[in-house]
Short mmCIF file of C-alpha atoms and ligand atoms in Angstrom, two decimals:
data_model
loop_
_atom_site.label_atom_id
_atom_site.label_comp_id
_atom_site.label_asym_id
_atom_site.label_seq_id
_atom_site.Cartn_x
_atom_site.Cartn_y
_atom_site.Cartn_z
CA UNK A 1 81.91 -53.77 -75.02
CA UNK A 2 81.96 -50.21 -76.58
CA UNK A 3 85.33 -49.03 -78.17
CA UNK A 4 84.52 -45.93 -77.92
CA UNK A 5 83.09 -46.28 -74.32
CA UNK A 6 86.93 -47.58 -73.34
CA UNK A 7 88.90 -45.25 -75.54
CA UNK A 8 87.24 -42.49 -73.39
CA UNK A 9 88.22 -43.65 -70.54
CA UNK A 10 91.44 -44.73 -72.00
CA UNK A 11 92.49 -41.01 -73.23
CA UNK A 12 91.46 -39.58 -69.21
CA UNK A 13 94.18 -41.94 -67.96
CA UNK A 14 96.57 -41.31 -70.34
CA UNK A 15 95.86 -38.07 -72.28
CA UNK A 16 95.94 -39.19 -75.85
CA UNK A 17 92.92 -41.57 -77.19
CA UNK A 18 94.32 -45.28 -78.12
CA UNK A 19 96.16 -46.46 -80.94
CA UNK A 20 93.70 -49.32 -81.89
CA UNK A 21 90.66 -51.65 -79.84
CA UNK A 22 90.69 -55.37 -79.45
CA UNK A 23 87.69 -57.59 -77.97
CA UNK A 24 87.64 -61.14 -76.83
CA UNK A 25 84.41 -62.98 -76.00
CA UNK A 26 84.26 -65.94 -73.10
CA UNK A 27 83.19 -69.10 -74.38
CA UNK A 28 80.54 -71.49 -73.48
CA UNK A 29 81.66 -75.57 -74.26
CA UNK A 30 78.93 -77.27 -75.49
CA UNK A 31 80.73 -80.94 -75.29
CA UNK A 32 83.91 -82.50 -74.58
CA UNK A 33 85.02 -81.38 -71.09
CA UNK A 34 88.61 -81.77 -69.68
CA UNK A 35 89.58 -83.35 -73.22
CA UNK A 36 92.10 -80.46 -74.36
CA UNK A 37 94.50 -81.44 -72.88
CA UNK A 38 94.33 -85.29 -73.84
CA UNK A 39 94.69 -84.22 -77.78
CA UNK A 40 90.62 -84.94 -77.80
CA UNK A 41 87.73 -83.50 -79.54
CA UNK A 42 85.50 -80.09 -78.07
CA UNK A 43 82.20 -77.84 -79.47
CA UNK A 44 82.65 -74.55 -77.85
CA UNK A 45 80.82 -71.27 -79.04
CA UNK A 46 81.54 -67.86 -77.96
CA UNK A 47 79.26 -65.91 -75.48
CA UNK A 48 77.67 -62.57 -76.36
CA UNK A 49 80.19 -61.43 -73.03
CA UNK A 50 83.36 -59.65 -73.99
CA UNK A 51 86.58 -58.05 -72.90
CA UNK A 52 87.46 -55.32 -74.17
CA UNK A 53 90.81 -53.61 -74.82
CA UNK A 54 92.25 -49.78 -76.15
CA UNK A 55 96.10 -50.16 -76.30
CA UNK A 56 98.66 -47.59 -77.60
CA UNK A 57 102.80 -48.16 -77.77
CA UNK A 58 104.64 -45.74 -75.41
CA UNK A 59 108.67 -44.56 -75.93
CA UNK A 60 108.57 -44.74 -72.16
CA UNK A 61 109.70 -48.33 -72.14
CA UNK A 62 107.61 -48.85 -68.82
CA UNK A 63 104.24 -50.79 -69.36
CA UNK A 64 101.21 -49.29 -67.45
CA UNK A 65 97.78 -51.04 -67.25
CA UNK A 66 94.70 -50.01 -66.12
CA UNK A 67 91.68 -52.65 -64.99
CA UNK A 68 88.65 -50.11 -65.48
CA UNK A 69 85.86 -52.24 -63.78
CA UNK A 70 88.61 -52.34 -60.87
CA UNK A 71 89.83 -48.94 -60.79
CA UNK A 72 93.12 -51.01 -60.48
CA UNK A 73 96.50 -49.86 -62.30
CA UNK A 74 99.46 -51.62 -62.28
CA UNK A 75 103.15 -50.46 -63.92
CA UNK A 76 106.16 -51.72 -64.69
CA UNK A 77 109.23 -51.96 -66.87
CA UNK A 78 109.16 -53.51 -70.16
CA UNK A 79 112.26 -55.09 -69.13
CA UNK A 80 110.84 -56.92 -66.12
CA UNK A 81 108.96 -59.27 -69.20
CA UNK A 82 112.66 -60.55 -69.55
CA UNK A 83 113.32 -61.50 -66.06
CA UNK A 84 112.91 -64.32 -64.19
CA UNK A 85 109.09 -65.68 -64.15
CA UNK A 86 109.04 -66.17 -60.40
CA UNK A 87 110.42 -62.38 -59.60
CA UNK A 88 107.47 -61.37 -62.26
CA UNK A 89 105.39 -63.50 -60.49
CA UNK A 90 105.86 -62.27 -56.83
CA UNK A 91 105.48 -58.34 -58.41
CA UNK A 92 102.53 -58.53 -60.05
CA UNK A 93 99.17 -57.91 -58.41
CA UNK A 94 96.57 -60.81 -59.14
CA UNK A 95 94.45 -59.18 -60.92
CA UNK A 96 97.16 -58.09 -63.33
CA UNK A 97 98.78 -61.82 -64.24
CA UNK A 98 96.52 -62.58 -67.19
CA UNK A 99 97.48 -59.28 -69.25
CA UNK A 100 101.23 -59.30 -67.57
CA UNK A 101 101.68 -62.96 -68.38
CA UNK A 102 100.09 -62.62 -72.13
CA UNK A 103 102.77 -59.97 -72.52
CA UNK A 104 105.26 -61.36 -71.15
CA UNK A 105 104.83 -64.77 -73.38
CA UNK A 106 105.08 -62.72 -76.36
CA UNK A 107 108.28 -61.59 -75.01
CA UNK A 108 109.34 -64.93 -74.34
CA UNK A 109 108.42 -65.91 -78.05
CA UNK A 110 110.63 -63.50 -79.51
CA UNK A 111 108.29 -60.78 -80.28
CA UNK A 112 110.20 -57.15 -79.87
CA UNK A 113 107.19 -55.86 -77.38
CA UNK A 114 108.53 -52.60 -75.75
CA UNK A 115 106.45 -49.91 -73.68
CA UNK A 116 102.83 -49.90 -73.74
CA UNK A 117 99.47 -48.63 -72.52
CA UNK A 118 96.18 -50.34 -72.48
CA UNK A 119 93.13 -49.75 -70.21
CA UNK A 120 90.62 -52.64 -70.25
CA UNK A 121 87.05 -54.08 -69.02
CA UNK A 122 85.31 -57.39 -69.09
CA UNK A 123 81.85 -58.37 -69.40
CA UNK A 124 82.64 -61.98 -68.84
CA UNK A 125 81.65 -62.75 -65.28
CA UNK A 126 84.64 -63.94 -63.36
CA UNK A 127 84.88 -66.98 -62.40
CA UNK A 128 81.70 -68.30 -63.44
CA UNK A 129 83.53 -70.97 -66.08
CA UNK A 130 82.71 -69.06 -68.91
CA UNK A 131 86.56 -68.31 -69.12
CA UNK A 132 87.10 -64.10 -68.35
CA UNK A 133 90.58 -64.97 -68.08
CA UNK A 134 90.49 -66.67 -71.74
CA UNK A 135 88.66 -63.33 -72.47
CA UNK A 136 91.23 -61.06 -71.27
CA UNK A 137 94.06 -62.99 -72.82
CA UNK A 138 93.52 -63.19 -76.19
CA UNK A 139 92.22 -59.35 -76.22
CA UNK A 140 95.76 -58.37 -75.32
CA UNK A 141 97.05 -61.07 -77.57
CA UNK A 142 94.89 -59.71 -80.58
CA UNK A 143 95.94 -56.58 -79.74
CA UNK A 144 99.58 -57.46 -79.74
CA UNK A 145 99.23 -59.13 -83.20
CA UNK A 146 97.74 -55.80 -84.76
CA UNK A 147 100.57 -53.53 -83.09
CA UNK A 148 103.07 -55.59 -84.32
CA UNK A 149 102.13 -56.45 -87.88
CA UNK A 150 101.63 -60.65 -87.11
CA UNK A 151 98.47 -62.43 -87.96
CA UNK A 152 98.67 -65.88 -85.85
CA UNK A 153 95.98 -68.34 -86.39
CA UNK A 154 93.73 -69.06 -83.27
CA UNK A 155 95.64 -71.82 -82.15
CA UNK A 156 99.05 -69.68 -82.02
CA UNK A 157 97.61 -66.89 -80.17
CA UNK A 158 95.78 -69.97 -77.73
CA UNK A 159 99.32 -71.21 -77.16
CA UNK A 160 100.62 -67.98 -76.02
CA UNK A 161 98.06 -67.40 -73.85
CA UNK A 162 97.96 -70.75 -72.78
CA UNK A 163 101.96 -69.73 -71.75
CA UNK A 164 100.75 -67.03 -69.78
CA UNK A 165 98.40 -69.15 -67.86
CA UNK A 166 100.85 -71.90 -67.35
CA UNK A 167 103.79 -69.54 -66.35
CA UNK A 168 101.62 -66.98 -64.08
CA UNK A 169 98.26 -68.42 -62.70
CA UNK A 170 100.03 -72.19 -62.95
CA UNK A 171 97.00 -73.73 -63.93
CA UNK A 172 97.79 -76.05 -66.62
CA UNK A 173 95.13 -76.00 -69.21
CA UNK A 174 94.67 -76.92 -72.44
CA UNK A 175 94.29 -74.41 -75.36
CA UNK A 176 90.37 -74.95 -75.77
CA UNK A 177 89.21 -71.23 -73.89
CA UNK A 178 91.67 -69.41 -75.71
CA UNK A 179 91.37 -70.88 -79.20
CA UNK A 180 87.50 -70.40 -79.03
CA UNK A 181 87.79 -67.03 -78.03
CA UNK A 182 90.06 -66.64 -80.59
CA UNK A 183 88.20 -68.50 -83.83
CA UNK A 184 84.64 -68.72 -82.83
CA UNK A 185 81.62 -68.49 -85.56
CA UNK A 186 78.49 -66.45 -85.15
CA UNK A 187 75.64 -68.70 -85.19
CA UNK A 188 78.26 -72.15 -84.77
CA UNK A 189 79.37 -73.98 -82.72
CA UNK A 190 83.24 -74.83 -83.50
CA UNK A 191 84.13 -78.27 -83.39
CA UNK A 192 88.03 -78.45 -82.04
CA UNK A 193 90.40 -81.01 -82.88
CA UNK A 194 93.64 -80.70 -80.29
CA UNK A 195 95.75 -82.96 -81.93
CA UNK A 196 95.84 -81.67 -85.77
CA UNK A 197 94.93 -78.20 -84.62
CA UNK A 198 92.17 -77.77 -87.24
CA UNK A 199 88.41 -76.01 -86.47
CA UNK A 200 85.52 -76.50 -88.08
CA UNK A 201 82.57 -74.47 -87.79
CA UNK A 202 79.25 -76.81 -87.26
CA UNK A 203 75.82 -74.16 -87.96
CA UNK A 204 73.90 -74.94 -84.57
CA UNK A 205 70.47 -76.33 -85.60
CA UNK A 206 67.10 -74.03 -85.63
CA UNK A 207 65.22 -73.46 -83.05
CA UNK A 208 67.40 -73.72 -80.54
CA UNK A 209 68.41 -71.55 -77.68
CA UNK A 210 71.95 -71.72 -75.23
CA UNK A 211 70.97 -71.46 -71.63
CA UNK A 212 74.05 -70.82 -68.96
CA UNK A 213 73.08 -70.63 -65.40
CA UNK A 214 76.14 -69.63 -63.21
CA UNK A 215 75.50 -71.74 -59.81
CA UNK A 216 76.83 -69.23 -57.99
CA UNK A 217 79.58 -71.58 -56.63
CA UNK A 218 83.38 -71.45 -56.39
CA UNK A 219 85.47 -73.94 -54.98
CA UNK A 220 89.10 -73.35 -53.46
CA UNK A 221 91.90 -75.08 -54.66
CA UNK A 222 90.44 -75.83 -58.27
CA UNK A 223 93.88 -74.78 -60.06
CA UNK A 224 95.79 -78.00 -57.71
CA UNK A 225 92.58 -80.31 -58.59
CA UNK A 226 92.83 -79.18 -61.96
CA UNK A 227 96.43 -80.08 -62.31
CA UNK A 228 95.80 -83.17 -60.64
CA UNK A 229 93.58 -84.03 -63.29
CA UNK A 230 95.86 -83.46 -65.64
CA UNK A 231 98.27 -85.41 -63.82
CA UNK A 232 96.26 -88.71 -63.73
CA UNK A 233 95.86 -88.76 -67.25
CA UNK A 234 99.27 -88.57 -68.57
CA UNK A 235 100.04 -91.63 -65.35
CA UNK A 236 97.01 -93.44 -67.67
CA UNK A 237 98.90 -93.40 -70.68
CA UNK A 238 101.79 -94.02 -68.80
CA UNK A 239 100.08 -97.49 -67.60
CA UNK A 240 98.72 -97.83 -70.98
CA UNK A 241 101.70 -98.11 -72.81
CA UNK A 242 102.70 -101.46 -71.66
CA UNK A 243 99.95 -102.65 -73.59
CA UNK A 244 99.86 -100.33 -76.32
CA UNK A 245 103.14 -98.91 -76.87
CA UNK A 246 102.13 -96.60 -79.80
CA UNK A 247 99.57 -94.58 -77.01
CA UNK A 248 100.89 -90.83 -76.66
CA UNK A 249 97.75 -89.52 -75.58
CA UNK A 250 94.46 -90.93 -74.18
CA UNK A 251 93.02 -89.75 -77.38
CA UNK A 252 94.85 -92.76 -79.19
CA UNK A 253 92.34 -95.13 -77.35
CA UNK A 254 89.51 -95.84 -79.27
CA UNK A 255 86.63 -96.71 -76.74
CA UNK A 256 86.39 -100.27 -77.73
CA UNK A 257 89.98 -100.68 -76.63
CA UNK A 258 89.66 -99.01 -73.48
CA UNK A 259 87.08 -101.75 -72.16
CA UNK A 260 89.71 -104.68 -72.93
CA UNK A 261 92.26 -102.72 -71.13
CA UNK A 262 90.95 -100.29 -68.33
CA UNK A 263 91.63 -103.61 -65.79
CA UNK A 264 95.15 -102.31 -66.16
CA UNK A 265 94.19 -98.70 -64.67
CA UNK A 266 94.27 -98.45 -60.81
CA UNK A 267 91.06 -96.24 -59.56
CA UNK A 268 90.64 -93.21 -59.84
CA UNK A 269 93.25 -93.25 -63.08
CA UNK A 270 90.60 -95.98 -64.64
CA UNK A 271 87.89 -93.53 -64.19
CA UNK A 272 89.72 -90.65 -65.28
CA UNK A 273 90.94 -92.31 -68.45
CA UNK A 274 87.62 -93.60 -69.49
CA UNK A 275 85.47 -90.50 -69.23
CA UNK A 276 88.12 -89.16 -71.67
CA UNK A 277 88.08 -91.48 -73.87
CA UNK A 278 83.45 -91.84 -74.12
CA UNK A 279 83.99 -87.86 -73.78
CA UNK A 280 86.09 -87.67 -77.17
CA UNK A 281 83.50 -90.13 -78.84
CA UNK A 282 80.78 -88.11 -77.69
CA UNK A 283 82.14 -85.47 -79.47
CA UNK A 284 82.26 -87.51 -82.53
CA UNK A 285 78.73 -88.52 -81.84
CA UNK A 286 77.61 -84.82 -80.80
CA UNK A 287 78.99 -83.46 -84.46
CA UNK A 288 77.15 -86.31 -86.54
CA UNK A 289 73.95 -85.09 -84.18
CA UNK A 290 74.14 -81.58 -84.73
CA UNK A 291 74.37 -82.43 -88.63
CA UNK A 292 71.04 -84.40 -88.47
CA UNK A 293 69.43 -81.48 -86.59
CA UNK A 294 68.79 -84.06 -84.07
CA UNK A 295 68.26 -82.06 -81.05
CA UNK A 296 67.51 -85.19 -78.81
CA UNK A 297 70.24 -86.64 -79.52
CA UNK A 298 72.75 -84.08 -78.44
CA UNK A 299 70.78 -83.77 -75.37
CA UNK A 300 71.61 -86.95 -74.63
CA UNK A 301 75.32 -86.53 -75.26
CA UNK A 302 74.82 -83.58 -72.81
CA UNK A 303 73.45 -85.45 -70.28
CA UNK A 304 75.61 -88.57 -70.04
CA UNK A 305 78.77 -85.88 -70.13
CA UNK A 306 77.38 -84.68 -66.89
CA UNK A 307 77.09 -88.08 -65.52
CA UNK A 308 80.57 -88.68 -66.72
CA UNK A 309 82.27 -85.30 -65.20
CA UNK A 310 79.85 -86.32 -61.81
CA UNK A 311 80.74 -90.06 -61.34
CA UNK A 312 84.35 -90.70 -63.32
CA UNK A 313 85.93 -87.65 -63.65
CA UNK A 314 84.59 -85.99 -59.81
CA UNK A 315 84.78 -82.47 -60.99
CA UNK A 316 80.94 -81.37 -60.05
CA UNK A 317 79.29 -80.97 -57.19
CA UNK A 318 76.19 -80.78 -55.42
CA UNK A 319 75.02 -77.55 -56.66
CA UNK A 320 75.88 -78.53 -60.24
CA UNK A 321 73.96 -81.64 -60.06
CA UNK A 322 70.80 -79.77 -59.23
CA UNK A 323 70.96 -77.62 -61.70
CA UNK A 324 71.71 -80.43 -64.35
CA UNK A 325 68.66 -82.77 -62.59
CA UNK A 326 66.42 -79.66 -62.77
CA UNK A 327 67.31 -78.65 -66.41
CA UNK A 328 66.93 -82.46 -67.92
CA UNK A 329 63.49 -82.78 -66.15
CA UNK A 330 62.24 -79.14 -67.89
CA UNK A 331 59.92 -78.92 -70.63
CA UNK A 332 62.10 -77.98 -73.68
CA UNK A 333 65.20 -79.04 -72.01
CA UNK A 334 67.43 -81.23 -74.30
CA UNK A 335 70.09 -81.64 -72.16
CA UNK A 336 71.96 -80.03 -69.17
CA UNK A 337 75.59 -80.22 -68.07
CA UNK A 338 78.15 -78.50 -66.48
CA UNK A 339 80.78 -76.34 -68.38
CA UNK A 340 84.04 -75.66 -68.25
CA UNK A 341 86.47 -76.96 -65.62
CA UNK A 342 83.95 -77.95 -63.05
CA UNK A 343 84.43 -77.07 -59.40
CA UNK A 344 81.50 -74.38 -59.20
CA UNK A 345 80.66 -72.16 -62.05
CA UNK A 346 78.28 -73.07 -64.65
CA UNK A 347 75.72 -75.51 -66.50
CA UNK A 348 74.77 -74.83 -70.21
CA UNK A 349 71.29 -76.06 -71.36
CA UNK A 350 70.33 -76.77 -74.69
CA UNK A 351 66.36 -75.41 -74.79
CA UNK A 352 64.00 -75.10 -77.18
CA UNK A 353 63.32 -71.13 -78.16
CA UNK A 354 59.46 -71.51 -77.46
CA UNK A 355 60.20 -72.70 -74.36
CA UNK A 356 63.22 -70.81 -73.21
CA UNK A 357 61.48 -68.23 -70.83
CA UNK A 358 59.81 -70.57 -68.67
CA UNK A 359 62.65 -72.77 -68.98
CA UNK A 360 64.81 -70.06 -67.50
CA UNK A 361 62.40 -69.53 -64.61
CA UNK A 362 61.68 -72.60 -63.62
CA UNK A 363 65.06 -73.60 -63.49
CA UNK A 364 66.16 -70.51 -61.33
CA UNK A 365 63.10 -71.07 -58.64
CA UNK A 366 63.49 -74.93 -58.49
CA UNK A 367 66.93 -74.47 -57.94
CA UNK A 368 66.80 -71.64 -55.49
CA UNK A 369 63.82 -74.38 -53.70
CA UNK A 370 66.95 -77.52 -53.94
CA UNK A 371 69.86 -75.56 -52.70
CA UNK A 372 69.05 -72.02 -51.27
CA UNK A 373 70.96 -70.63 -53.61
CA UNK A 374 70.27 -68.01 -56.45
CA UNK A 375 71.50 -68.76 -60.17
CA UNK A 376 72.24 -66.26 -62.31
CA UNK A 377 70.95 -67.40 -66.11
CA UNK A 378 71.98 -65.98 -69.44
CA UNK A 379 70.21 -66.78 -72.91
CA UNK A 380 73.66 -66.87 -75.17
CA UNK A 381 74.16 -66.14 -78.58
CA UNK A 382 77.01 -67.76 -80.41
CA UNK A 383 79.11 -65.05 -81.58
CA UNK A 384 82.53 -64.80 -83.46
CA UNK A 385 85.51 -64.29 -82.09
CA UNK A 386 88.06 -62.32 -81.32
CA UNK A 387 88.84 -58.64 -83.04
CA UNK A 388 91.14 -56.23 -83.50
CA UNK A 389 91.34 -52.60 -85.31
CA UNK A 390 93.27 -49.36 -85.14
CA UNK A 391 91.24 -46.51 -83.91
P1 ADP B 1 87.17 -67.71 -65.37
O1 ADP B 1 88.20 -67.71 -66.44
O2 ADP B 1 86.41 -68.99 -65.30
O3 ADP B 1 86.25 -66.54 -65.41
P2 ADP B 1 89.52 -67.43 -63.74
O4 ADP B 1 89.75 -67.60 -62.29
O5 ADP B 1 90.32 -68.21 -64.70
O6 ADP B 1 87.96 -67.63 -63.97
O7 ADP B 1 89.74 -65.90 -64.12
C1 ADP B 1 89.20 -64.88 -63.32
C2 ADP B 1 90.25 -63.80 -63.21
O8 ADP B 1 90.26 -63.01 -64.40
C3 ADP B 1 90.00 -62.81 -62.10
O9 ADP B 1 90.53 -63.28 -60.88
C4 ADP B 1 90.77 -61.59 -62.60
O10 ADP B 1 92.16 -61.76 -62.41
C5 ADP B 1 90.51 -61.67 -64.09
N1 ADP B 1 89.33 -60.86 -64.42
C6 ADP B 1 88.08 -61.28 -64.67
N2 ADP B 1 87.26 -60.24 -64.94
C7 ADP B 1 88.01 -59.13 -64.84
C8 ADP B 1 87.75 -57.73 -65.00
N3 ADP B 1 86.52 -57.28 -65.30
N4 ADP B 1 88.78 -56.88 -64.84
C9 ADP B 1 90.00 -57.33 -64.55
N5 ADP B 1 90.32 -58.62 -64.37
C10 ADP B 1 89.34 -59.52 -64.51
MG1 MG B 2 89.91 -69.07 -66.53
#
């Protein structure tokens, strides 16, 4: 995104250029999928996509945003942020509930957050997995931070938008999109732990090139099967703690304890519960890989992740599964999988550089052959995260 690009645009809507620019890249998880939220273990790196946003305080009290790529605007009273969640809810266009809700969390958190302007784009492609929404959020959360003085580590400014996601889209996810977009390293990928809230960058190893093909699928109702998801593992550890009483999270069970006790799980909970568990030692086992440069390796992670989100977890799909049969079976292709929360959206690849643009092809034309449908695919770069500066 180009600051000055949006603070053009910005000062035609609102007559004075913009107190300061924030951007926010999506994210792109390399492994651990749907373990956030079970206090596990994740390797995200940003994408080269951003959003982008040019924000000035007002002394009209009244908040007014502007969605440039959908000549959208959307005003209201600083005070609403105050009032009741569902009335905030039921007023707010959807397109507007990721920047309303980020606001109005910082509200809720006690920050004094009166009138404002802010005109914003996105370069993440919506909906694809790659997390616009996470995009969006934390460029109106960095932006917050610089207006008002506070520096909040990656994980606060996750939690707040992770509020804003809970309270206005009610999709309860964990802080992984957010915190990425937040803390990412150029050139890493950052290994996430959700229970001790510490990041560590891991250098990706040479020679190696980030493939995302977008399936071009999106499923209904993926915020309820989300939540369901989310539901069955806290009844696992619910179940679990008969055994173990000491289990607050699924990431307390250590794999070789899961095998003497999943016969207490009921299906699907039992399959649920032990693709998070393998999933947070694959982590583990992804880091120590990544370390040894061991491409192969990781690919292998990769792939048996995929397996894991097909057969235990049920959050692919047929479209998915082609692309991550296609991918593995490509020369150069270490390992294909599907990112993010599943239900449509995206694979990431892990491909040699020699052999990334016939990688790219071949996987577009054999999948376009399998399902009739077109991908769209995206070499990535792992860039840092968010930023903020006055103009
Ligand atoms: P994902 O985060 O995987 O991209 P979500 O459904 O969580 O998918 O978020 C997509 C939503 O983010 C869109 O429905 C819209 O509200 C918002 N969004 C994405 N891109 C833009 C954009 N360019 N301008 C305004 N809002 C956007
Ligand atoms: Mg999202």
């Amino acid at each position: 995104v180009r600051p000055d690009d949006v603070g053009e645009r910005f000062e035609r809507i609102y007559g004075t250029g913009p107190r300061l620019f924030a951007q926010a890249p999506g994210r792109v998880n390399l492994l651990g999928e749907h373990v956030d939220y079970n206090q596990g273990l994740a390797l995200p790196c940003a994408i080269q996509f951003e959003a982008g946003v040019a924000l000035s305080e007002n002394t009209s009290n009244r908040i007014r945003l502007t969605a440039l790529d959908l000549d959208s605007e959307h005003t209201l009273d600083a005070a609403d942020l105050e009032s009741d969640l569902d009335r905030l809810r039921a007023t707010t266009p959807d397109w507007a509930l990721y920047p309303v809700g980020v606001g109005w969390a910082w509200v809720q958190a006690g920050y004094d957050l009166r009138g404002w302007d802010a005109a914003y784009t996105c370069e993440v492609p919506a909906g694809s997995g790659l997390s616009s929404s996470a995009a969006i959020e934390v460029a109106f959360s960095s932006a917050f931070g610089l207006l008002l003085g506070v520096d909040l580590s990656g994980p606060e400014i996750a939690k707040l938008c992770q509020d804003a996601e809970h309270g206005m889209a009610g999709v309860r996810s964990g802080l992984m999109d957010q915190w990425a977009s937040s803390s990412a390293i150029k050139g890493h990928a950052l290994w996430m732990d959700f229970r001790s809230l510490e990041a560590r960058p891991i250098p990706l190893p040479d020679g190696v090139a980030i493939v995302v093909a977008d399936s071009g699928v999106r499923r209904a109702l993926t915020a309820s099967a989300y939540n369901q998801r989310v539901d069955e593992c806290r009844q696992a550890v619910v179940q679990l703690r008969d055994a173990l009483p000491s289990v607050e999270s699924l990431r307390d069970v250590p794999p070789s304890a899961f095998v003497e006790l999943a016969d207490r799980l009921q299906p699907p909970i039992r399959q649920r519960a032990q693709h998070v568990v393998e999933e947070i030692q694959r982590v583990r086992d992804g880091v120590a890989s990544l370390q040894a440069g061991d491409k192969t390796a990781f690919g292998h992670l990769m792939q048996a992740s995929h397996a894991s989100l097909r057969d235990l977890y049920q959050v692919s799909g047929p479209e998915l599964d082609a692309l991550a049969e296609i991918g593995s079976s490509l020369r150069g292709g270490y390992g294909t999988r599907l990112t993010g929360a599943g239900f449509g959206g995206s694979t990431v690849s892990l491909v040699d550089v020699d052999a990334v643009d016939g990688f790219c092809r071949e996987l577009s034309e054999r999948y376009r052959s399998a399902t009739g449908m077109q991908a769209k695919i995206w070499v990535c770069q792992a860039g840092d995260g968010a930023t903020a500066a006055f103009v």
